[in-house]
Amino acid sequence: MPTKTARSSPAVRYSPDRTTGRCSNRRNRPIQLNNGRSAGSVNGPLKPHSGVERPMKESGYLRRGAPPRTLAAIVVILTLITIGMVHAVPAVGKLGKLGDGGWSRIVGFLVAIAVIVAAGRVGGWVAAGGRQPRVVGEMAAGILLGPALLGQFAPEVQSALFPADLIPHLSLVAQLAIICFVFLLGADLPLELLRGSGRRVTALAAGMVGVPLACGLLLGAGLAGTYRPAGVGLLPFVLFIGTSMSVTAFPVLVRILAERDLTRTRIGTLGLATAGSGDAVSWCLLVVVVATARGDSAAAAIPTAALLVAFAAVTLIVLRPALRHFLAMAGKNTALRRCSTAVVLLSAVSGAYITDWIGVHVIFGAFLIGLAMPRDNRTAQNLGRTVERGVNVVLPLFFAVIGFSLQVALLRDPRDILMCVLLIVTAIVSKLGATTLVARLTKLTWRESAGLGVMVNCRGLTELVVVSAGLSLGIIGPGLFAAFVAMTLVTTIMTGPLLRRLKLDKAEPDAGVPVGKAV
């Protein structure tokens, strides 16, 4: 029986269909394999088949869950903003009273802001020329605009530029700047470093917080008889002194380490992880202090603490995924991206005034909203840089308000000068010395140990925020506030020169010792 010869079909063409992604012949019949799958040729399956449909399914717009999630995120964010604005609008609305004095008062307000911002810029340039962080010069310039210098040598000029009736309005703008700053502080807190911190970081954080806290408690007990304001309990006063001693200026420390190319080194990473862990503990202690001061007793602070814990849980469990989804959508949608800055800032202000309504300071709400910000989102990162640039412009207002409330004359008495010196020495020894010894016990070199002690000894702007909150709440008086400001300037100014002296960038790396573990 003769064997049949297979016929070839050279005229048949196969082309991919744009709708299905499958290859078909001229009769629009897809080629079927033995397993029932489509093929683009007789040799095997067409690889682009899955590549055409999969991006459409994974794009995020065609998923069934995307619209409900988007709607839920918008509802959550708008609810937060609405609740917060109910409490924020009356406070912020006080700026509208500027119009009661006519155009001259509005112009005077704008001139005062321009003078403060210009003085801060000049101070920052001078500090940068002296190899100090710009924030040091801005702090000094703001303080010198008050009674400390301008009020001493040119009181008429000082009262003409900054009349008493404008100070509350400047304080309100400064408070909004601090809310944004603390929001950035929470957003920049290195949670990834804290999650991976091991025994060494835990020991260092315990030393940098525990020893200054204990020394501050003892110092507060000794100062209570003379410097405790009337009507303030002993417990909140002593706790506040101890907590204020344990604070580290994390944002200033980041800038100092970045200027010296230490952020990517082992010792720099260890310093940031230690400072971040210690600051997280210090902020928790400060919540307890403020709640106790508002309630006049530890038992009375329990409802306030419970409300704050509930708000923190809602923020981190409900608001955080909503912000993550909203910012992810903003990265793909131009309209959402344009309004994302306003949405995030309103969320920070709303959270701040919610915690103020709860009974603690506005800084805690802004800090919690910052913690809820996603770290791995490019839109969030760009947004943070945009907000930071704006905050850096108006931040000198906060330093100027501190300068207006700073009464240097209270430190002319020998007893007050002795108290100020004792406060500065206690702050440096308890923070720098304790951290250095603990770091040495974890088998770091003396140079690295001293470097860590110098890093966490930097108080900077964060300390000023804390002591300003204490002054506004009446926990400390003007004299002790002036001493804390002096301590903040000294500990911040000494950080840069001491790090240069230690030459940590030339220290030999110890590759056998992981950052997070002691050996």
Coordinates of C-alpha atoms in Angstrom, one line a residue:
M1 CA 0.0 0.0 0.0
P2 CA 1.6 3.3 -1.1
T3 CA 2.6 5.7 1.6
K4 CA 0.9 9.1 1.6
T5 CA 3.0 12.1 1.5
A6 CA 2.0 14.9 3.9
R7 CA 0.9 18.1 2.1
S8 CA 2.3 21.4 3.1
S9 CA 0.4 24.6 3.2
P10 CA 2.9 27.3 2.5
A11 CA 0.2 29.9 1.8
V12 CA -1.2 29.8 5.4
R13 CA -0.2 32.8 7.5
Y14 CA -0.4 33.2 11.3
S15 CA -0.7 36.5 12.9
P16 CA -1.4 37.5 16.5
D17 CA -4.9 38.8 17.3
R18 CA -4.8 42.2 19.0
T19 CA -7.8 41.5 21.2
T20 CA -7.0 38.0 22.5
G21 CA -3.3 37.9 22.1
R22 CA -3.6 34.5 20.3
C23 CA -2.3 33.6 16.8
S24 CA -4.8 32.6 14.2
N25 CA -4.8 31.8 10.5
R26 CA -6.6 33.5 7.7
R27 CA -9.8 31.8 8.7
N28 CA -9.5 33.3 12.3
R29 CA -9.3 29.9 13.8
P30 CA -6.7 29.7 16.6
I31 CA -4.2 26.9 16.5
Q32 CA -4.9 24.3 19.2
L33 CA -2.3 22.1 20.9
N34 CA -2.9 18.7 22.3
N35 CA -3.4 20.1 25.8
G36 CA -6.1 22.6 24.5
R37 CA -3.9 25.7 24.7
S38 CA -3.4 28.2 21.9
A39 CA -0.2 28.3 20.0
G40 CA 1.3 31.0 17.7
S41 CA 3.0 28.5 15.5
V42 CA 3.4 24.8 14.9
N43 CA 6.6 24.8 17.0
G44 CA 5.0 25.7 20.3
P45 CA 3.0 28.2 22.4
L46 CA 3.2 31.9 21.7
K47 CA 5.1 33.5 24.6
P48 CA 3.5 37.0 24.3
H49 CA 0.1 35.4 24.9
S50 CA 0.3 35.7 28.7
G51 CA 2.1 39.0 28.4
V52 CA -0.8 40.8 26.7
E53 CA -3.5 39.9 29.2
R54 CA -1.5 39.9 32.5
P55 CA -0.6 43.6 32.6
M56 CA -4.2 44.4 32.1
K57 CA -5.2 42.2 35.1
E58 CA -2.4 43.5 37.3
S59 CA -2.7 47.1 36.4
G60 CA -4.7 47.9 39.6
Y61 CA -7.5 49.7 37.7
L62 CA -9.2 46.6 36.4
R63 CA -9.1 44.7 39.7
R64 CA -12.6 44.3 41.3
G65 CA -11.2 45.4 44.7
A66 CA -9.7 48.7 43.5
P67 CA -12.7 50.9 43.4
P68 CA -14.0 49.9 46.9
R69 CA -10.5 50.3 48.4
T70 CA -10.1 53.7 46.8
L71 CA -13.5 54.8 48.1
A72 CA -12.6 53.4 51.6
A73 CA -9.3 55.3 51.6
I74 CA -10.9 58.5 50.6
V75 CA -13.6 58.1 53.2
V76 CA -11.1 57.4 56.0
I77 CA -8.9 60.4 55.1
L78 CA -11.8 62.8 54.7
T79 CA -13.3 61.6 58.1
L80 CA -10.0 62.4 59.8
I81 CA -9.7 65.8 58.1
T82 CA -13.3 66.6 59.0
I83 CA -13.0 65.7 62.6
G84 CA -9.7 67.5 62.9
M85 CA -10.8 70.6 61.2
V86 CA -13.7 71.0 63.6
H87 CA -11.1 71.7 66.3
A88 CA -8.4 73.3 64.0
V89 CA -10.6 75.9 62.3
P90 CA -11.4 77.9 65.5
A91 CA -7.7 78.0 66.4
V92 CA -6.4 78.8 62.9
G93 CA -9.3 81.2 62.4
K94 CA -7.7 83.6 64.9
L95 CA -5.5 84.8 62.1
G96 CA -8.5 86.4 60.6
K97 CA -8.5 88.9 63.5
L98 CA -5.5 90.6 61.9
G99 CA -8.0 92.3 59.6
D100 CA -9.5 94.1 62.5
G101 CA -6.6 96.4 62.7
G102 CA -6.7 97.4 59.0
W103 CA -4.1 97.1 56.3
S104 CA -1.4 98.5 58.5
R105 CA -1.6 95.6 60.9
I106 CA -1.6 93.0 58.1
V107 CA 1.5 94.7 56.5
G108 CA 3.2 94.8 59.9
F109 CA 2.5 91.1 60.3
L110 CA 4.0 90.3 56.9
V111 CA 7.0 92.6 57.6
A112 CA 7.7 90.8 60.8
I113 CA 7.6 87.4 59.1
A114 CA 10.0 88.7 56.4
V115 CA 12.4 90.0 59.0
I116 CA 12.4 86.8 60.9
V117 CA 12.9 84.6 57.8
A118 CA 15.7 86.8 56.5
A119 CA 17.5 86.8 59.9
G120 CA 17.2 83.0 60.0
R121 CA 18.7 82.7 56.5
V122 CA 21.6 85.0 57.5
G123 CA 22.1 83.0 60.7
G124 CA 22.1 79.7 58.7
W125 CA 24.7 81.0 56.2
V126 CA 26.9 82.1 59.1
A127 CA 26.6 78.7 60.8
A128 CA 27.3 76.9 57.6
G129 CA 30.5 79.1 57.2
G130 CA 31.5 78.0 60.6
R131 CA 31.0 74.3 59.7
Q132 CA 27.9 74.1 61.9
P133 CA 24.4 72.9 60.8
R134 CA 22.2 75.7 59.5
V135 CA 19.6 75.1 62.1
V136 CA 22.1 76.2 64.8
G137 CA 22.4 79.6 63.1
E138 CA 18.6 79.8 62.7
M139 CA 18.1 79.1 66.4
A140 CA 20.6 81.7 67.4
A141 CA 19.2 84.3 65.1
G142 CA 15.7 83.7 66.3
I143 CA 16.7 84.0 69.9
L144 CA 18.7 87.2 69.3
L145 CA 15.7 88.9 67.8
G146 CA 14.0 88.8 71.2
P147 CA 14.9 90.5 74.5
A148 CA 18.2 88.6 74.6
L149 CA 19.9 91.0 72.2
L150 CA 17.6 93.3 70.1
G151 CA 15.5 94.1 73.1
Q152 CA 18.5 95.0 75.2
F153 CA 20.3 97.3 72.7
A154 CA 17.4 98.6 70.6
P155 CA 14.1 98.1 72.5
E156 CA 12.3 100.7 70.3
V157 CA 13.2 98.8 67.1
Q158 CA 12.2 95.5 68.7
S159 CA 8.8 96.7 69.8
A160 CA 8.2 98.4 66.4
L161 CA 9.0 95.3 64.4
F162 CA 7.4 92.8 66.8
P163 CA 4.6 94.6 68.8
A164 CA 3.0 92.6 71.5
D165 CA -0.4 92.2 69.7
L166 CA 1.4 90.4 66.8
I167 CA 3.1 87.8 68.9
P168 CA 0.1 85.5 69.3
H169 CA -0.4 85.4 65.5
L170 CA 3.3 84.7 64.9
S171 CA 3.0 82.0 67.6
L172 CA 0.1 80.4 65.7
V173 CA 2.0 80.3 62.4
A174 CA 5.0 78.9 64.3
Q175 CA 2.8 76.2 65.8
L176 CA 1.7 75.2 62.3
A177 CA 5.3 75.0 61.2
I178 CA 6.1 72.8 64.2
I179 CA 3.2 70.5 63.4
C180 CA 4.6 70.0 59.9
F181 CA 8.1 69.5 61.4
V182 CA 7.0 66.9 63.9
F183 CA 5.0 65.2 61.1
L184 CA 8.3 64.9 59.1
L185 CA 10.0 63.7 62.2
G186 CA 7.6 60.8 62.4
A187 CA 7.7 60.2 58.7
D188 CA 11.5 60.1 58.7
L189 CA 11.9 57.8 61.8
P190 CA 13.9 54.8 60.5
L191 CA 11.4 52.0 61.3
E192 CA 13.4 49.6 59.2
L193 CA 16.4 50.2 61.4
L194 CA 14.3 49.8 64.5
R195 CA 12.8 46.5 63.3
G196 CA 16.2 45.1 62.7
S197 CA 17.9 46.4 65.8
G198 CA 19.4 43.8 68.0
R199 CA 20.9 43.5 71.4
R200 CA 23.5 46.2 70.8
V201 CA 21.0 48.9 69.7
T202 CA 18.7 47.9 72.5
A203 CA 21.4 48.3 75.1
L204 CA 22.5 51.6 73.6
A205 CA 19.0 53.0 73.5
A206 CA 18.4 51.9 77.1
G207 CA 21.6 53.6 78.2
M208 CA 20.9 56.8 76.2
V209 CA 17.4 57.1 77.7
G210 CA 17.6 55.4 81.1
V211 CA 20.6 57.1 82.5
P212 CA 19.6 60.7 81.5
L213 CA 16.1 60.0 82.7
A214 CA 17.3 58.9 86.1
C215 CA 19.7 61.8 86.4
G216 CA 16.9 64.2 85.3
L217 CA 14.6 62.7 87.9
L218 CA 17.1 63.4 90.7
L219 CA 17.9 66.9 89.4
G220 CA 14.1 67.6 89.1
A221 CA 13.6 66.5 92.7
G222 CA 16.4 68.9 93.8
L223 CA 15.0 71.8 91.7
A224 CA 11.3 71.3 92.6
G225 CA 11.5 73.4 95.8
T226 CA 12.7 76.5 93.9
Y227 CA 11.7 76.2 90.2
R228 CA 8.4 74.2 90.2
P229 CA 5.6 76.5 89.2
A230 CA 2.7 77.0 91.6
G231 CA -0.1 74.5 90.9
V232 CA 2.1 71.9 89.2
G233 CA 2.4 68.5 90.9
L234 CA 5.7 67.1 91.9
L235 CA 5.3 64.0 89.7
P236 CA 4.7 65.8 86.3
F237 CA 7.5 68.3 87.1
V238 CA 10.1 65.7 87.9
L239 CA 9.0 63.4 85.0
F240 CA 9.3 66.3 82.6
I241 CA 12.8 67.2 83.7
G242 CA 13.9 63.6 83.3
T243 CA 12.2 63.2 79.9
S244 CA 13.7 66.4 78.6
M245 CA 17.1 65.1 79.4
S246 CA 16.7 62.0 77.3
V247 CA 15.7 63.7 74.0
T248 CA 17.9 63.5 70.9
A249 CA 17.5 65.7 67.8
F250 CA 17.2 63.0 65.2
P251 CA 16.7 65.4 62.2
V252 CA 19.7 67.5 63.1
L253 CA 21.7 64.4 63.7
V254 CA 20.8 63.1 60.2
R255 CA 22.0 66.4 58.7
I256 CA 25.3 66.4 60.6
L257 CA 26.1 62.8 59.7
A258 CA 25.1 63.5 56.0
E259 CA 27.5 66.5 55.9
R260 CA 30.3 64.2 57.1
D261 CA 29.4 61.2 54.8
L262 CA 28.7 59.0 57.8
T263 CA 25.1 58.0 57.1
R264 CA 26.1 54.9 55.2
T265 CA 28.9 53.8 57.5
R266 CA 28.4 51.2 60.2
I267 CA 28.9 53.7 63.0
G268 CA 26.5 56.2 61.4
T269 CA 23.8 53.6 60.9
L270 CA 24.3 52.4 64.5
G271 CA 24.0 56.0 65.7
L272 CA 20.8 56.6 63.7
A273 CA 19.2 53.4 64.9
T274 CA 20.1 54.2 68.5
A275 CA 18.8 57.8 68.3
G276 CA 15.6 56.6 66.6
S277 CA 15.0 53.9 69.2
G278 CA 15.7 56.3 72.1
D279 CA 13.5 59.0 70.7
A280 CA 10.6 56.7 70.3
V281 CA 10.9 55.8 74.0
S282 CA 11.3 59.5 74.9
W283 CA 8.1 60.5 73.0
C284 CA 6.2 57.7 74.8
L285 CA 7.4 59.1 78.2
L286 CA 6.4 62.6 77.2
V287 CA 2.9 61.4 76.5
V288 CA 2.7 60.1 80.0
V289 CA 4.1 63.3 81.4
V290 CA 1.7 65.6 79.6
A291 CA -1.3 63.3 80.4
T292 CA -0.3 63.4 84.1
A293 CA 0.1 67.2 84.1
R294 CA -3.3 67.6 82.5
G295 CA -4.9 65.2 84.9
D296 CA -3.0 66.4 88.0
S297 CA -2.5 62.7 89.0
A298 CA -1.5 59.4 87.4
A299 CA -5.0 58.0 87.9
A300 CA -6.6 61.0 86.2
A301 CA -4.4 60.5 83.2
I302 CA -5.7 57.0 82.5
P303 CA -8.7 58.2 80.4
T304 CA -6.5 60.5 78.4
A305 CA -3.9 57.8 77.8
A306 CA -6.7 55.4 76.7
L307 CA -8.0 57.8 74.2
L308 CA -4.6 58.5 72.9
V309 CA -3.9 54.8 72.5
A310 CA -7.2 54.3 70.7
F311 CA -6.3 57.2 68.3
A312 CA -2.9 55.7 67.7
A313 CA -4.4 52.3 66.9
V314 CA -6.9 53.8 64.5
T315 CA -4.1 55.8 62.9
L316 CA -1.7 52.9 62.4
I317 CA -4.3 50.2 61.6
V318 CA -6.9 52.1 59.5
L319 CA -5.3 55.4 58.3
R320 CA -1.9 53.9 57.4
P321 CA -3.3 51.6 54.7
A322 CA -5.6 54.3 53.5
L323 CA -2.7 56.7 53.0
R324 CA -0.7 54.0 51.3
H325 CA -3.5 53.3 48.8
F326 CA -4.2 57.0 48.3
L327 CA -0.6 57.8 47.6
A328 CA -0.2 54.8 45.3
M329 CA -3.2 56.0 43.3
A330 CA -1.7 59.6 43.3
G331 CA 1.4 58.2 41.6
K332 CA -0.8 57.1 38.7
N333 CA -3.3 60.0 38.6
T334 CA -2.3 63.6 37.9
A335 CA -5.3 65.1 39.7
L336 CA -4.7 63.1 42.9
R337 CA -1.0 63.9 42.7
R338 CA -1.6 67.6 42.6
C339 CA -3.8 67.6 45.7
S340 CA -1.8 65.0 47.6
T341 CA 0.3 67.7 49.4
A342 CA -2.8 69.4 50.7
V343 CA -4.4 66.1 51.8
V344 CA -1.3 65.0 53.7
L345 CA -0.8 68.4 55.4
L346 CA -4.4 68.6 56.4
S347 CA -4.2 65.1 57.8
A348 CA -1.2 66.1 59.9
V349 CA -2.9 69.3 61.2
S350 CA -6.1 67.4 61.8
G351 CA -4.3 64.7 63.8
A352 CA -2.5 67.3 65.8
Y353 CA -5.7 69.0 66.9
I354 CA -7.4 65.7 67.6
T355 CA -4.7 64.9 70.2
D356 CA -5.0 68.5 71.5
W357 CA -8.8 67.8 72.0
I358 CA -7.9 64.5 73.7
G359 CA -5.9 66.3 76.3
V360 CA -2.3 66.0 75.1
H361 CA -0.1 68.4 73.0
V362 CA -0.6 68.9 69.2
I363 CA 2.8 67.5 68.5
F364 CA 1.7 63.9 69.3
G365 CA -1.0 63.8 66.7
A366 CA 1.3 65.2 64.0
F367 CA 4.0 62.6 65.0
L368 CA 1.5 59.7 64.7
I369 CA 0.3 60.8 61.3
G370 CA 4.0 60.9 60.3
L371 CA 4.5 57.4 61.5
A372 CA 1.5 56.3 59.3
M373 CA 3.1 57.6 56.1
P374 CA 4.4 54.8 53.8
R375 CA 8.2 54.7 53.5
D376 CA 8.5 52.8 50.2
N377 CA 6.3 55.0 48.1
R378 CA 8.0 57.4 45.7
T379 CA 5.1 59.9 45.8
A380 CA 5.3 60.0 49.6
Q381 CA 9.1 60.5 49.4
N382 CA 8.7 63.4 46.9
L383 CA 6.0 64.8 49.1
G384 CA 8.2 64.7 52.1
R385 CA 10.9 66.6 50.4
T386 CA 8.4 69.3 49.2
V387 CA 7.0 69.7 52.7
E388 CA 10.5 69.9 54.2
R389 CA 11.5 72.7 51.9
G390 CA 8.4 74.7 53.0
V391 CA 9.0 74.0 56.7
N392 CA 12.6 75.1 56.4
V393 CA 11.5 78.5 55.2
V394 CA 9.1 79.2 58.0
L395 CA 10.9 77.3 60.8
P396 CA 12.8 80.5 61.9
L397 CA 9.4 81.8 63.1
F398 CA 9.4 79.1 65.8
F399 CA 12.9 80.1 67.0
A400 CA 11.8 83.8 67.0
V401 CA 8.8 83.0 69.2
I402 CA 11.1 81.1 71.6
G403 CA 13.3 84.2 71.6
F404 CA 10.3 86.5 72.4
S405 CA 9.4 84.3 75.4
L406 CA 13.0 83.9 76.6
Q407 CA 13.8 86.0 79.6
V408 CA 17.6 86.1 79.8
A409 CA 17.4 88.4 82.8
L410 CA 16.2 85.4 84.9
L411 CA 19.7 83.9 84.5
R412 CA 21.6 86.8 86.0
D413 CA 21.2 85.7 89.6
P414 CA 24.2 83.5 90.8
R415 CA 21.8 80.8 91.9
D416 CA 20.1 80.7 88.5
I417 CA 23.5 80.6 86.7
L418 CA 24.6 77.7 88.9
M419 CA 21.3 75.9 88.1
C420 CA 21.9 76.5 84.4
V421 CA 25.5 75.2 84.6
L422 CA 24.4 72.2 86.6
L423 CA 21.7 71.4 84.0
I424 CA 24.1 71.6 81.1
V425 CA 26.8 69.4 82.9
T426 CA 24.2 66.8 83.9
A427 CA 22.8 66.7 80.4
I428 CA 26.2 66.1 78.8
V429 CA 27.6 63.6 81.3
S430 CA 24.4 61.5 81.6
K431 CA 23.9 61.4 77.8
L432 CA 27.4 61.4 76.3
G433 CA 29.1 59.6 79.1
A434 CA 26.6 56.9 79.6
T435 CA 26.2 56.1 75.9
T436 CA 30.0 56.0 75.5
L437 CA 30.4 53.5 78.4
V438 CA 27.5 51.3 77.2
A439 CA 28.9 51.3 73.6
R440 CA 32.3 50.3 74.9
L441 CA 30.7 47.4 76.9
T442 CA 29.3 46.2 73.6
K443 CA 32.9 45.9 72.3
L444 CA 33.0 48.9 70.1
T445 CA 36.3 50.8 70.0
W446 CA 36.8 53.9 72.3
R447 CA 36.6 56.1 69.2
E448 CA 33.4 54.6 68.0
S449 CA 31.9 54.6 71.5
A450 CA 32.7 58.3 72.0
G451 CA 31.3 59.0 68.5
L452 CA 28.0 57.4 69.4
G453 CA 27.9 59.4 72.7
V454 CA 28.5 62.7 70.8
M455 CA 25.8 61.8 68.3
V456 CA 23.0 61.1 70.7
N457 CA 24.0 64.1 72.9
C458 CA 22.8 66.4 70.1
R459 CA 19.5 68.0 71.3
G460 CA 18.7 70.6 68.6
L461 CA 15.2 71.5 67.5
T462 CA 13.5 68.5 69.0
E463 CA 14.5 69.6 72.5
L464 CA 13.2 73.1 71.9
V465 CA 9.9 71.6 70.8
V466 CA 9.6 69.5 74.0
V467 CA 10.6 72.3 76.4
S468 CA 8.3 74.8 74.5
A469 CA 5.4 72.3 75.1
G470 CA 6.4 72.2 78.8
L471 CA 6.3 76.0 79.0
S472 CA 3.0 76.3 77.2
L473 CA 1.5 73.7 79.5
G474 CA 2.8 75.4 82.6
I475 CA 4.9 72.4 83.7
I476 CA 8.1 74.6 83.8
G477 CA 8.6 78.3 84.4
P478 CA 10.5 80.9 82.3
G479 CA 13.7 80.5 84.3
L480 CA 14.0 76.8 83.8
F481 CA 13.0 77.2 80.2
A482 CA 15.8 79.7 79.6
A483 CA 18.3 77.1 81.1
F484 CA 17.0 74.4 78.8
V485 CA 17.4 76.6 75.8
A486 CA 21.0 77.3 76.8
M487 CA 21.6 73.6 77.3
T488 CA 20.1 72.9 73.8
L489 CA 22.4 75.4 72.1
V490 CA 25.5 74.1 73.9
T491 CA 24.9 70.4 73.2
T492 CA 24.0 71.0 69.6
I493 CA 26.9 73.3 68.8
M494 CA 29.5 70.9 70.3
T495 CA 28.3 67.9 68.2
G496 CA 29.9 68.9 64.8
P497 CA 33.4 69.9 66.2
L498 CA 33.6 66.8 68.3
L499 CA 32.7 64.5 65.4
R500 CA 35.4 66.2 63.3
R501 CA 37.9 65.7 66.1
L502 CA 37.1 62.0 66.4
K503 CA 37.6 61.5 62.6
L504 CA 35.1 58.7 62.5
D505 CA 35.2 58.6 58.7
K506 CA 38.8 57.4 59.0
A507 CA 38.1 54.7 61.6
E508 CA 38.8 51.2 60.4
P509 CA 35.5 49.3 59.9
D510 CA 35.0 46.2 62.1
A511 CA 33.4 43.9 59.5
G512 CA 33.1 41.0 62.0
V513 CA 30.7 42.8 64.2
P514 CA 27.1 43.2 62.9
V515 CA 25.4 46.5 63.6
G516 CA 22.5 45.1 65.5
K517 CA 24.3 42.6 67.7
A518 CA 26.8 42.8 70.5
V519 CA 29.6 40.2 70.7

